[in-house]
Structures are given as C-alpha cells and as structure tokens.
Tab-separated table of N, CA and C and ligand atoms in Angstrom:
chain	number	residue	atom	x	y	z
A	1	UNK	N	0.823	-1.192	-0.052
A	1	UNK	CA	0.045	0.005	0.002
A	1	UNK	C	0.900	1.276	-0.010
A	2	UNK	N	0.354	2.334	-0.563
A	2	UNK	CA	1.069	3.572	-0.645
A	2	UNK	C	1.068	4.336	0.638
A	3	UNK	N	2.133	4.957	0.980
A	3	UNK	CA	2.125	5.873	2.135
A	3	UNK	C	1.625	7.237	1.799
A	4	UNK	N	0.618	7.802	2.469
A	4	UNK	CA	0.182	9.123	2.030
A	4	UNK	C	1.242	10.134	2.153
A	5	UNK	N	1.032	11.212	1.383
A	5	UNK	CA	1.943	12.393	1.465
A	5	UNK	C	1.116	13.641	1.302
A	6	UNK	N	1.105	14.541	2.287
A	6	UNK	CA	1.903	14.504	3.438
A	6	UNK	C	1.421	13.492	4.565
A	7	UNK	N	2.393	13.174	5.364
A	7	UNK	CA	2.041	12.182	6.484
A	7	UNK	C	3.193	12.321	7.546
A	8	UNK	N	2.817	11.936	8.783
A	8	UNK	CA	3.811	11.620	9.746
A	8	UNK	C	4.195	10.188	9.604
A	9	UNK	N	5.492	9.949	9.443
A	9	UNK	CA	6.028	8.556	9.236
A	9	UNK	C	7.003	8.333	10.407
A	10	UNK	N	6.701	7.356	11.194
A	10	UNK	CA	7.584	7.003	12.357
A	10	UNK	C	8.209	5.701	12.012
A	11	UNK	N	9.574	5.699	11.986
A	11	UNK	CA	10.331	4.586	11.722
A	11	UNK	C	10.550	3.785	12.968
A	12	UNK	N	10.532	2.475	12.903
A	12	UNK	CA	10.733	1.535	14.038
A	12	UNK	C	11.698	0.484	13.536
A	13	UNK	N	12.833	0.302	14.126
A	13	UNK	CA	13.772	-0.852	13.696
A	13	UNK	C	15.090	-0.717	14.336
A	14	UNK	N	15.777	-1.827	14.362
A	14	UNK	CA	17.048	-1.941	15.039
A	14	UNK	C	18.160	-1.226	14.237
A	15	UNK	N	19.300	-1.109	14.883
A	15	UNK	CA	20.447	-0.444	14.150
A	15	UNK	C	20.894	-1.365	13.048
A	16	UNK	N	21.070	-0.755	11.928
A	16	UNK	CA	21.522	-1.448	10.732
A	16	UNK	C	20.327	-2.118	10.033
A	17	UNK	N	19.090	-1.902	10.412
A	17	UNK	CA	17.999	-2.514	9.722
A	17	UNK	C	17.777	-1.741	8.385
A	18	UNK	N	18.268	-0.537	8.306
A	18	UNK	CA	18.145	0.222	7.053
A	18	UNK	C	17.137	1.393	7.085
A	19	UNK	N	16.826	1.911	8.341
A	19	UNK	CA	15.856	2.927	8.473
A	19	UNK	C	16.283	4.257	7.701
A	20	UNK	N	17.483	4.630	8.072
A	20	UNK	CA	17.979	5.973	7.467
A	20	UNK	C	18.137	5.871	5.947
A	21	UNK	N	18.543	4.709	5.390
A	21	UNK	CA	18.690	4.454	4.045
A	21	UNK	C	17.324	4.461	3.405
A	22	UNK	N	16.308	3.798	4.003
A	22	UNK	CA	15.022	3.788	3.450
A	22	UNK	C	14.449	5.200	3.363
A	23	UNK	N	14.655	6.056	4.430
A	23	UNK	CA	14.129	7.362	4.416
A	23	UNK	C	14.787	8.201	3.372
A	24	UNK	N	16.062	8.064	3.190
A	24	UNK	CA	16.926	8.884	2.295
A	24	UNK	C	16.462	8.637	0.839
A	25	UNK	N	16.023	7.387	0.621
A	25	UNK	CA	15.727	7.064	-0.735
A	25	UNK	C	14.393	7.599	-1.184
A	26	UNK	N	13.552	7.992	-0.181
A	26	UNK	CA	12.084	8.454	-0.464
A	26	UNK	C	11.750	9.795	-0.096
A	27	UNK	N	12.606	10.439	0.783
A	27	UNK	CA	12.163	11.746	1.306
A	27	UNK	C	13.341	12.739	1.196
A	28	UNK	N	12.889	14.018	1.151
A	28	UNK	CA	13.867	15.095	1.153
A	28	UNK	C	14.591	15.211	2.460
A	29	UNK	N	15.835	15.578	2.514
A	29	UNK	CA	16.552	15.588	3.829
A	29	UNK	C	15.808	16.489	4.936
A	30	UNK	N	15.167	17.471	4.491
A	30	UNK	CA	14.406	18.372	5.498
A	30	UNK	C	13.291	17.659	6.037
A	31	UNK	N	12.706	16.581	5.333
A	31	UNK	CA	11.549	15.921	5.877
A	31	UNK	C	11.926	14.760	6.980
A	32	UNK	N	13.154	14.499	7.003
A	32	UNK	CA	13.647	13.378	7.903
A	32	UNK	C	14.222	14.076	9.136
A	33	UNK	N	13.705	13.699	10.316
A	33	UNK	CA	14.174	14.197	11.587
A	33	UNK	C	14.820	13.042	12.326
A	34	UNK	N	16.190	13.121	12.405
A	34	UNK	CA	16.975	11.998	12.889
A	34	UNK	C	17.671	12.265	14.263
A	35	UNK	N	17.466	11.310	15.139
A	35	UNK	CA	18.124	11.504	16.468
A	35	UNK	C	19.569	11.465	16.290
A	36	UNK	N	20.135	10.572	15.423
A	36	UNK	CA	21.583	10.538	15.171
A	36	UNK	C	22.055	11.835	14.632
A	37	UNK	N	21.337	12.284	13.567
A	37	UNK	CA	21.708	13.568	12.944
A	37	UNK	C	21.794	14.714	13.905
A	38	UNK	N	20.758	14.818	14.855
A	38	UNK	CA	20.697	15.880	15.839
A	38	UNK	C	21.746	15.704	16.970
A	39	UNK	N	22.163	14.461	17.204
A	39	UNK	CA	23.296	14.323	18.139
A	39	UNK	C	24.530	14.963	17.533
A	40	UNK	N	24.691	14.854	16.191
A	40	UNK	CA	25.729	15.507	15.539
A	40	UNK	C	25.641	17.070	15.490
A	41	UNK	N	24.397	17.492	15.602
A	41	UNK	CA	24.255	18.991	15.650
A	41	UNK	C	24.408	19.577	17.066
A	42	UNK	N	23.843	18.894	18.037
A	42	UNK	CA	24.004	19.508	19.451
A	42	UNK	C	25.130	18.843	20.174
A	43	UNK	N	25.730	17.786	19.662
A	43	UNK	CA	26.820	17.102	20.292
A	43	UNK	C	28.040	16.943	19.371
A	44	UNK	N	28.965	16.054	19.770
A	44	UNK	CA	30.121	15.958	18.923
A	44	UNK	C	30.035	15.049	17.719
A	45	UNK	N	28.891	14.351	17.568
A	45	UNK	CA	28.727	13.517	16.439
A	45	UNK	C	27.543	12.535	16.666
A	46	UNK	N	27.125	11.821	15.601
A	46	UNK	CA	25.896	10.931	15.731
A	46	UNK	C	25.992	9.969	16.904
A	47	UNK	N	27.277	9.560	17.339
A	47	UNK	CA	27.387	8.567	18.334
A	47	UNK	C	27.511	9.191	19.787
A	48	UNK	N	27.430	10.536	19.864
A	48	UNK	CA	27.638	11.201	21.139
A	48	UNK	C	26.390	10.958	22.032
A	49	UNK	N	26.291	9.830	22.735
A	49	UNK	CA	25.215	9.498	23.488
A	49	UNK	C	24.869	10.494	24.621
A	50	UNK	N	25.923	11.220	25.125
A	50	UNK	CA	25.748	12.168	26.196
A	50	UNK	C	24.819	13.331	25.687
A	51	UNK	N	24.837	13.438	24.294
A	51	UNK	CA	23.960	14.546	23.756
A	51	UNK	C	22.584	14.106	23.462
A	52	UNK	N	22.189	12.918	23.940
A	52	UNK	CA	20.835	12.312	23.543
A	52	UNK	C	19.694	13.200	24.037
A	53	UNK	N	19.836	13.616	25.340
A	53	UNK	CA	18.688	14.422	25.881
A	53	UNK	C	18.397	15.687	25.145
A	54	UNK	N	19.509	16.407	24.821
A	54	UNK	CA	19.416	17.639	24.042
A	54	UNK	C	18.943	17.318	22.674
A	55	UNK	N	19.411	16.211	22.006
A	55	UNK	CA	19.064	15.834	20.714
A	55	UNK	C	17.592	15.564	20.597
A	56	UNK	N	17.026	14.833	21.612
A	56	UNK	CA	15.653	14.537	21.603
A	56	UNK	C	14.748	15.685	21.892
A	57	UNK	N	15.213	16.656	22.649
A	57	UNK	CA	14.555	17.862	22.871
A	57	UNK	C	14.345	18.628	21.540
A	58	UNK	N	15.406	18.737	20.766
A	58	UNK	CA	15.380	19.375	19.450
A	58	UNK	C	14.466	18.579	18.548
A	59	UNK	N	14.563	17.288	18.596
A	59	UNK	CA	13.757	16.460	17.701
A	59	UNK	C	12.284	16.633	17.947
A	60	UNK	N	11.938	16.662	19.208
A	60	UNK	CA	10.500	16.911	19.656
A	60	UNK	C	10.096	18.225	19.130
A	61	UNK	N	10.886	19.306	19.224
A	61	UNK	CA	10.473	20.621	18.780
A	61	UNK	C	10.294	20.659	17.230
A	62	UNK	N	11.219	19.977	16.524
A	62	UNK	CA	11.088	20.010	15.072
A	62	UNK	C	9.859	19.149	14.562
A	63	UNK	N	9.641	18.019	15.291
A	63	UNK	CA	8.506	17.218	14.889
A	63	UNK	C	7.209	18.001	15.160
A	64	UNK	N	7.165	18.595	16.242
A	64	UNK	CA	5.886	19.342	16.656
A	64	UNK	C	5.723	20.490	15.626
A	65	UNK	N	6.769	21.257	15.346
A	65	UNK	CA	6.551	22.360	14.446
A	65	UNK	C	6.157	21.906	12.945
A	66	UNK	N	6.770	20.861	12.478
A	66	UNK	CA	6.408	20.451	11.130
A	66	UNK	C	5.041	19.804	11.080
A	67	UNK	N	4.755	18.927	12.000
A	67	UNK	CA	3.440	18.316	12.087
A	67	UNK	C	2.351	19.308	12.207
A	68	UNK	N	2.638	20.358	13.031
A	68	UNK	CA	1.647	21.398	13.215
A	68	UNK	C	1.317	22.177	11.945
A	69	UNK	N	2.279	22.115	10.998
A	69	UNK	CA	2.123	22.761	9.633
A	69	UNK	C	1.613	21.723	8.611
A	70	UNK	N	1.376	20.486	9.113
A	70	UNK	CA	0.951	19.424	8.195
A	70	UNK	C	1.995	19.112	7.203
A	71	UNK	N	3.264	19.194	7.460
A	71	UNK	CA	4.409	18.915	6.625
A	71	UNK	C	4.786	17.454	6.789
A	72	UNK	N	5.154	16.810	5.711
A	72	UNK	CA	5.653	15.417	5.828
A	72	UNK	C	6.851	15.410	6.784
A	73	UNK	N	6.833	14.502	7.754
A	73	UNK	CA	7.768	14.357	8.790
A	73	UNK	C	8.114	12.927	9.049
A	74	UNK	N	9.324	12.559	8.779
A	74	UNK	CA	9.786	11.174	9.014
A	74	UNK	C	10.707	11.187	10.277
A	75	UNK	N	10.228	10.471	11.262
A	75	UNK	CA	10.956	10.468	12.537
A	75	UNK	C	11.872	9.225	12.486
A	76	UNK	N	13.156	9.572	12.368
A	76	UNK	CA	14.218	8.521	12.224
A	76	UNK	C	14.947	8.334	13.610
A	77	UNK	N	14.312	7.516	14.499
A	77	UNK	CA	14.948	7.053	15.718
A	77	UNK	C	14.790	5.518	15.727
A	78	UNK	N	15.280	4.914	16.793
A	78	UNK	CA	14.997	3.414	16.895
A	78	UNK	C	13.497	3.167	16.877
A	79	UNK	N	12.750	4.130	17.512
A	79	UNK	CA	11.297	4.106	17.522
A	79	UNK	C	10.686	3.070	18.519
A	80	UNK	N	11.491	2.733	19.561
A	80	UNK	CA	11.087	1.671	20.447
A	80	UNK	C	10.227	2.233	21.617
A	81	UNK	N	10.147	3.525	21.841
A	81	UNK	CA	9.536	4.065	23.026
A	81	UNK	C	8.011	4.378	22.677
A	82	UNK	N	7.209	3.509	23.399
A	82	UNK	CA	5.743	3.657	23.019
A	82	UNK	C	5.195	5.043	23.398
A	83	UNK	N	5.709	5.613	24.527
A	83	UNK	CA	5.301	6.894	24.986
A	83	UNK	C	5.496	7.994	23.944
A	84	UNK	N	6.771	7.980	23.412
A	84	UNK	CA	7.082	8.957	22.332
A	84	UNK	C	6.256	8.700	21.135
A	85	UNK	N	6.112	7.392	20.683
A	85	UNK	CA	5.316	7.144	19.529
A	85	UNK	C	3.883	7.675	19.615
A	86	UNK	N	3.279	7.374	20.864
A	86	UNK	CA	1.886	7.856	21.026
A	86	UNK	C	1.815	9.373	20.989
A	87	UNK	N	2.812	10.029	21.515
A	87	UNK	CA	2.758	11.583	21.568
A	87	UNK	C	2.858	12.079	20.064
A	88	UNK	N	3.656	11.471	19.222
A	88	UNK	CA	3.816	11.857	17.827
A	88	UNK	C	2.448	11.635	17.162
A	89	UNK	N	1.846	10.474	17.413
A	89	UNK	CA	0.623	10.080	16.796
A	89	UNK	C	-0.507	11.103	17.162
A	90	UNK	N	-0.540	11.482	18.504
A	90	UNK	CA	-1.488	12.425	18.962
A	90	UNK	C	-1.310	13.763	18.264
A	91	UNK	N	-0.114	14.192	18.028
A	91	UNK	CA	0.156	15.508	17.399
A	91	UNK	C	-0.357	15.406	15.970
A	92	UNK	N	-0.038	14.283	15.261
A	92	UNK	CA	-0.482	14.167	13.950
A	92	UNK	C	-2.110	14.206	13.867
A	93	UNK	N	-2.714	13.475	14.720
A	93	UNK	CA	-4.151	13.485	14.767
A	93	UNK	C	-4.733	14.892	14.939
A	94	UNK	N	-4.099	15.629	15.917
A	94	UNK	CA	-4.578	17.010	16.199
A	94	UNK	C	-4.409	17.875	14.960
A	95	UNK	N	-3.391	17.586	14.154
A	95	UNK	CA	-3.129	18.444	12.918
A	95	UNK	C	-3.935	17.919	11.773
A	96	UNK	N	-4.576	16.769	11.889
A	96	UNK	CA	-5.246	16.191	10.786
A	96	UNK	C	-4.304	15.524	9.664
A	97	UNK	N	-3.130	15.133	10.220
A	97	UNK	CA	-2.150	14.526	9.285
A	97	UNK	C	-2.253	12.982	9.444
A	98	UNK	N	-2.239	12.235	8.321
A	98	UNK	CA	-2.168	10.794	8.386
A	98	UNK	C	-0.909	10.408	9.203
A	99	UNK	N	-0.979	9.304	9.877
A	99	UNK	CA	0.156	8.875	10.683
A	99	UNK	C	0.384	7.358	10.376
A	100	UNK	N	1.605	7.070	10.027
A	100	UNK	CA	2.043	5.768	9.602
A	100	UNK	C	3.249	5.344	10.311
A	101	UNK	N	3.208	4.152	10.879
A	101	UNK	CA	4.368	3.557	11.438
A	101	UNK	C	5.080	2.627	10.377
A	102	UNK	N	6.396	2.767	10.203
A	102	UNK	CA	7.053	1.902	9.259
A	102	UNK	C	8.090	1.064	10.020
A	103	UNK	N	7.758	-0.199	10.114
A	103	UNK	CA	8.714	-1.129	10.794
A	103	UNK	C	9.751	-1.558	9.745
A	104	UNK	N	10.988	-1.323	10.015
A	104	UNK	CA	12.064	-1.597	9.104
A	104	UNK	C	12.830	-2.856	9.638
A	105	UNK	N	12.794	-3.978	8.857
A	105	UNK	CA	13.348	-5.144	9.428
A	105	UNK	C	14.333	-5.784	8.380
A	106	UNK	N	15.308	-6.495	8.929
A	106	UNK	CA	16.204	-7.263	8.055
A	106	UNK	C	16.527	-8.412	8.982
A	107	UNK	N	16.965	-9.549	8.342
A	107	UNK	CA	17.427	-10.704	9.175
A	107	UNK	C	18.455	-10.315	10.126
A	108	UNK	N	18.410	-10.911	11.325
A	108	UNK	CA	19.500	-10.522	12.393
A	108	UNK	C	20.985	-10.582	11.788
A	109	UNK	N	21.118	-11.570	10.997
A	109	UNK	CA	22.547	-11.749	10.431
A	109	UNK	C	22.839	-10.581	9.557
A	110	UNK	N	21.858	-10.040	8.826
A	110	UNK	CA	22.082	-8.957	7.956
A	110	UNK	C	22.344	-7.676	8.772
A	111	UNK	N	21.490	-7.420	9.774
A	111	UNK	CA	21.770	-6.251	10.681
A	111	UNK	C	23.211	-6.323	11.278
A	112	UNK	N	23.555	-7.467	11.766
A	112	UNK	CA	24.851	-7.672	12.376
A	112	UNK	C	25.991	-7.405	11.382
A	113	UNK	N	25.828	-7.956	10.183
A	113	UNK	CA	26.849	-7.774	9.145
A	113	UNK	C	26.982	-6.262	8.777
A	114	UNK	N	25.787	-5.597	8.553
A	114	UNK	CA	25.868	-4.144	8.186
A	114	UNK	C	26.458	-3.430	9.350
A	115	UNK	N	26.145	-3.706	10.542
A	115	UNK	CA	26.709	-2.950	11.738
A	115	UNK	C	28.228	-3.142	11.782
A	116	UNK	N	28.673	-4.394	11.492
A	116	UNK	CA	30.137	-4.695	11.592
A	116	UNK	C	30.811	-3.887	10.605
A	117	UNK	N	30.207	-3.532	9.480
A	117	UNK	CA	30.898	-2.785	8.377
A	117	UNK	C	30.925	-1.261	8.623
A	118	UNK	N	30.226	-0.828	9.690
A	118	UNK	CA	30.148	0.608	9.913
A	118	UNK	C	31.341	1.023	10.880
A	119	UNK	N	31.475	2.432	10.956
A	119	UNK	CA	32.601	2.918	11.800
A	119	UNK	C	32.422	2.632	13.311
A	120	UNK	N	31.083	2.696	13.709
A	120	UNK	CA	30.860	2.440	15.165
A	120	UNK	C	29.940	1.292	15.204
A	121	UNK	N	30.464	0.038	15.135
A	121	UNK	CA	29.490	-1.118	15.192
A	121	UNK	C	28.763	-1.143	16.578
A	122	UNK	N	27.453	-1.425	16.526
A	122	UNK	CA	26.727	-1.568	17.753
A	122	UNK	C	27.104	-2.953	18.205
A	123	UNK	N	27.427	-3.077	19.542
A	123	UNK	CA	27.865	-4.417	20.046
A	123	UNK	C	26.787	-5.470	19.853
A	124	UNK	N	27.143	-6.787	19.725
A	124	UNK	CA	26.238	-7.811	19.512
A	124	UNK	C	25.108	-7.861	20.537
A	125	UNK	N	25.495	-7.661	21.779
A	125	UNK	CA	24.521	-7.722	22.903
A	125	UNK	C	23.456	-6.543	22.760
A	126	UNK	N	23.954	-5.337	22.361
A	126	UNK	CA	23.022	-4.310	22.264
A	126	UNK	C	22.038	-4.571	21.099
A	127	UNK	N	22.546	-5.150	20.016
A	127	UNK	CA	21.727	-5.443	18.897
A	127	UNK	C	20.591	-6.445	19.238
A	128	UNK	N	21.090	-7.501	20.040
A	128	UNK	CA	20.118	-8.519	20.487
A	128	UNK	C	19.045	-7.917	21.343
A	129	UNK	N	19.509	-6.944	22.206
A	129	UNK	CA	18.484	-6.347	22.975
A	129	UNK	C	17.546	-5.478	22.163
A	130	UNK	N	18.039	-4.805	21.180
A	130	UNK	CA	17.228	-3.996	20.289
A	130	UNK	C	16.179	-4.906	19.539
A	131	UNK	N	16.579	-6.100	19.163
A	131	UNK	CA	15.740	-7.000	18.428
A	131	UNK	C	14.546	-7.454	19.409
A	132	UNK	N	14.786	-7.585	20.620
A	132	UNK	CA	13.716	-7.871	21.632
A	132	UNK	C	12.828	-6.773	21.767
A	133	UNK	N	13.436	-5.485	21.803
A	133	UNK	CA	12.552	-4.284	21.923
A	133	UNK	C	11.782	-4.169	20.660
A	134	UNK	N	12.217	-4.530	19.591
A	134	UNK	CA	11.486	-4.429	18.272
A	134	UNK	C	10.253	-5.372	18.381
A	135	UNK	N	10.438	-6.561	18.917
A	135	UNK	CA	9.313	-7.500	19.058
A	135	UNK	C	8.151	-6.870	19.953
A	136	UNK	N	8.645	-6.253	21.035
A	136	UNK	CA	7.661	-5.569	21.885
A	136	UNK	C	6.991	-4.445	21.200
A	137	UNK	N	7.707	-3.658	20.459
A	137	UNK	CA	7.149	-2.511	19.717
A	137	UNK	C	6.173	-2.999	18.712
A	138	UNK	N	6.488	-4.067	17.950
A	138	UNK	CA	5.546	-4.493	16.898
A	138	UNK	C	4.282	-4.984	17.522
A	139	UNK	N	4.320	-5.603	18.747
A	139	UNK	CA	3.113	-6.026	19.288
A	139	UNK	C	2.324	-4.756	19.783
A	140	UNK	N	3.033	-3.804	20.247
A	140	UNK	CA	2.280	-2.586	20.770
A	140	UNK	C	1.636	-1.717	19.680
A	141	UNK	N	2.310	-1.707	18.483
A	141	UNK	CA	1.888	-0.821	17.419
A	141	UNK	C	0.392	-1.060	17.064
A	142	UNK	N	0.033	-2.273	17.055
A	142	UNK	CA	-1.361	-2.618	16.606
A	142	UNK	C	-2.377	-1.924	17.488
A	143	UNK	N	-2.101	-1.690	18.801
A	143	UNK	CA	-3.070	-1.121	19.663
A	143	UNK	C	-2.918	0.397	19.735
A	144	UNK	N	-1.916	0.912	19.056
A	144	UNK	CA	-1.722	2.415	19.218
A	144	UNK	C	-2.616	3.274	18.320
A	145	UNK	N	-3.181	2.680	17.251
A	145	UNK	CA	-4.135	3.437	16.476
A	145	UNK	C	-3.514	4.064	15.214
A	146	UNK	N	-2.463	3.596	14.675
A	146	UNK	CA	-1.838	4.143	13.495
A	146	UNK	C	-2.806	3.962	12.307
A	147	UNK	N	-2.765	4.890	11.355
A	147	UNK	CA	-3.556	4.749	10.144
A	147	UNK	C	-3.151	3.520	9.426
A	148	UNK	N	-1.846	3.234	9.522
A	148	UNK	CA	-1.293	2.048	8.866
A	148	UNK	C	0.037	1.668	9.518
A	149	UNK	N	0.319	0.388	9.524
A	149	UNK	CA	1.679	-0.030	9.917
A	149	UNK	C	2.253	-0.875	8.783
A	150	UNK	N	3.299	-0.268	8.244
A	150	UNK	CA	3.885	-0.814	7.052
A	150	UNK	C	5.129	-1.599	7.442
A	151	UNK	N	5.383	-2.843	6.951
A	151	UNK	CA	6.577	-3.534	7.292
A	151	UNK	C	7.444	-3.519	6.070
A	152	UNK	N	8.680	-3.034	6.255
A	152	UNK	CA	9.611	-3.012	5.120
A	152	UNK	C	10.671	-4.025	5.407
A	153	UNK	N	10.924	-4.965	4.568
A	153	UNK	CA	12.029	-5.827	4.748
A	153	UNK	C	13.175	-5.399	3.861
A	154	UNK	N	14.249	-4.787	4.469
A	154	UNK	CA	15.311	-4.255	3.546
A	154	UNK	C	16.191	-5.293	3.027
A	155	UNK	N	15.937	-6.580	3.329
A	155	UNK	CA	16.751	-7.578	2.660
A	155	UNK	C	16.065	-7.921	1.386
A	156	UNK	N	14.923	-7.389	1.210
A	156	UNK	CA	14.106	-7.648	0.004
A	156	UNK	C	13.387	-6.337	-0.466
A	157	UNK	N	14.150	-5.616	-1.230
A	157	UNK	CA	13.850	-4.198	-1.590
A	157	UNK	C	12.580	-4.166	-2.488
A	158	UNK	N	12.277	-5.311	-3.140
A	158	UNK	CA	11.120	-5.338	-4.024
A	158	UNK	C	9.832	-5.080	-3.327
A	159	UNK	N	9.732	-5.215	-1.940
A	159	UNK	CA	8.559	-4.994	-1.226
A	159	UNK	C	8.331	-3.587	-0.754
A	160	UNK	N	9.271	-2.711	-1.139
A	160	UNK	CA	9.172	-1.343	-0.618
A	160	UNK	C	7.946	-0.663	-1.091
A	161	UNK	N	7.135	-0.033	-0.257
A	161	UNK	CA	5.919	0.624	-0.654
A	161	UNK	C	6.220	1.891	-1.421
A	162	UNK	N	5.328	2.319	-2.308
A	162	UNK	CA	5.542	3.526	-2.999
A	162	UNK	C	4.944	4.675	-2.199
A	163	UNK	N	5.228	5.985	-2.596
A	163	UNK	CA	4.718	7.117	-1.877
A	163	UNK	C	3.809	7.797	-2.839
A	164	UNK	N	2.631	8.100	-2.403
A	164	UNK	CA	1.635	8.814	-3.218
A	164	UNK	C	2.207	10.216	-3.543
A	165	UNK	N	2.057	10.641	-4.797
A	165	UNK	CA	2.455	11.968	-5.128
A	165	UNK	C	1.252	12.936	-4.710
A	166	UNK	N	1.635	14.105	-4.228
A	166	UNK	CA	0.554	15.023	-3.816
A	166	UNK	C	-0.241	15.400	-5.008
A	167	UNK	N	-1.598	15.514	-4.865
A	167	UNK	CA	-2.469	15.739	-6.053
A	167	UNK	C	-2.589	17.315	-6.231
B	201	CTP	N1	22.279	-0.899	3.918
B	201	CTP	C1	22.299	-1.764	2.818
B	201	CTP	N2	21.093	-2.122	2.176
B	201	CTP	C2	19.975	-1.601	2.560
B	201	CTP	C3	19.922	-0.822	3.714
B	201	CTP	C4	20.978	-0.448	4.420
B	201	CTP	O1	23.333	-2.089	2.528
B	201	CTP	N3	18.785	-1.926	1.879
B	201	CTP	C5	23.497	-0.540	4.600
B	201	CTP	C6	23.670	0.960	4.597
B	201	CTP	O2	24.416	1.350	3.512
B	201	CTP	C7	24.443	1.213	5.874
B	201	CTP	C8	23.920	0.034	6.834
B	201	CTP	O3	23.316	-0.858	5.993
B	201	CTP	O4	25.773	1.079	5.722
B	201	CTP	C9	22.974	0.498	7.834
B	201	CTP	O5	21.866	1.193	7.169
B	201	CTP	P1	21.165	2.443	7.888
B	201	CTP	O6	20.060	2.879	6.914
B	201	CTP	O7	22.060	3.451	8.283
B	201	CTP	O8	20.439	1.640	9.131
B	201	CTP	P2	19.709	2.333	10.335
B	201	CTP	O9	18.454	1.481	10.589
B	201	CTP	O10	19.443	3.748	10.063
B	201	CTP	O11	20.651	2.225	11.539
B	201	CTP	P3	20.843	3.114	12.910
B	201	CTP	O12	19.669	2.782	13.775
B	201	CTP	O13	22.101	2.628	13.433
B	201	CTP	O14	20.836	4.534	12.399
B	202	MG	MG1	19.943	5.492	10.942
C-alpha cells in the first residue's frame, strides 16, 4: 500500500536494519528528523550518547513544528519508545495529518553484518536487546491506532511501498 503524502512517518527498527537508508531514498533531507543527525548537531557526532537528551529535545521541537504545519515528517529514531510514538501520533491526529508507522526489518545476520561494516558497530549484545525491543514494539503498534503499519524488509527491496504523489 502507498504511504500518504503529506504524512507523519515514524520509523521503528534496530540499528543497521536500514531505516535511514529507506528514508533517504524516499524523502527530502528536510523531511527526515533523525536523532543521530541531531546528536551531531547538538553534540560531537551521531554517536555522542551524552547529547541524547538535548538531541531529543530538538527532535521533539522539530516534529511538533512540522506536524503542526501538516508537513511530511519522517521520525528517524529506533522508535522503540511507546510513549514517544503515542505523543507523535496524537500530534498528527490534532493536525489532521495521516500517521503511519514503518517497521524496518532485516534478518538478524544482515543487521549484524551491516553494523560490523560501519565505523561504530553496535555491540552484538546491544543489537540482540534491540531486536527484543522491536518485538515488543511490533506487538504494541497494533493497539496504538496508526492509520497504517507498514513492514519493510530491507533484505528484500522489491517489497518497498511507493509514496503517493501530492495531487
Ligand atoms: N544498507 C544496505 N542495504 C539496505 C539498507 C542499508 O546495504 N537496503 C546498509 C547501509 O548502507 C548502511 C547500513 O546498511 O551502511 C545501515 O543502514 P542504515 O540505513 O544506516 O540503518 P539504520 O537502521 O538507520 O541504523 P541506525 O539505527 O544505526 O541509524
Ligand atoms: Mg539511521
């Protein structure tokens, strides 16, 4: 199914599942609000975890401002926090913007392999924990009230959904 545009799009997926790549292939840079990117803005780089609190404060401000204007907003975080997801969904509803969760998955071995090839590989233990958090999130999404929950398997790019062009 096609993802509406404009829409709030909330990515959910483990490190190396391909969230940022998926977003970059489909959306303009200004439409993607990334916690890693903002750690690099308010901290020393995308991996500066000490900057997370400040980065998320900026992320929330950007999401709120964009959604309030009914602008397409792709939230690029791990997406595992149900409280944050629900508050983004509430903001989209208040603005009359469709809200879609996009679960980005890849086989564990593929996530592991992609992570190992990056400059700051996520430790295997952390990735394993993320995959457990992903299972919890996937179970919660159904009850949260999203207009759609799209599952993208990045090991199989043929299943990628298209995006509706604005009419
Ligand atoms: N990648 C790939 N094929 C895909 C998707 C991603 O080869 N279909 C590669 C990317 O080139 C990158 C790595 O896998 O080197 C991780 O992809 P990325 O999109 O950055 O993953 P994220 O889910 O955004 O990871 P993180 O949570 O750490 O930001
Ligand atoms: Mg990313």
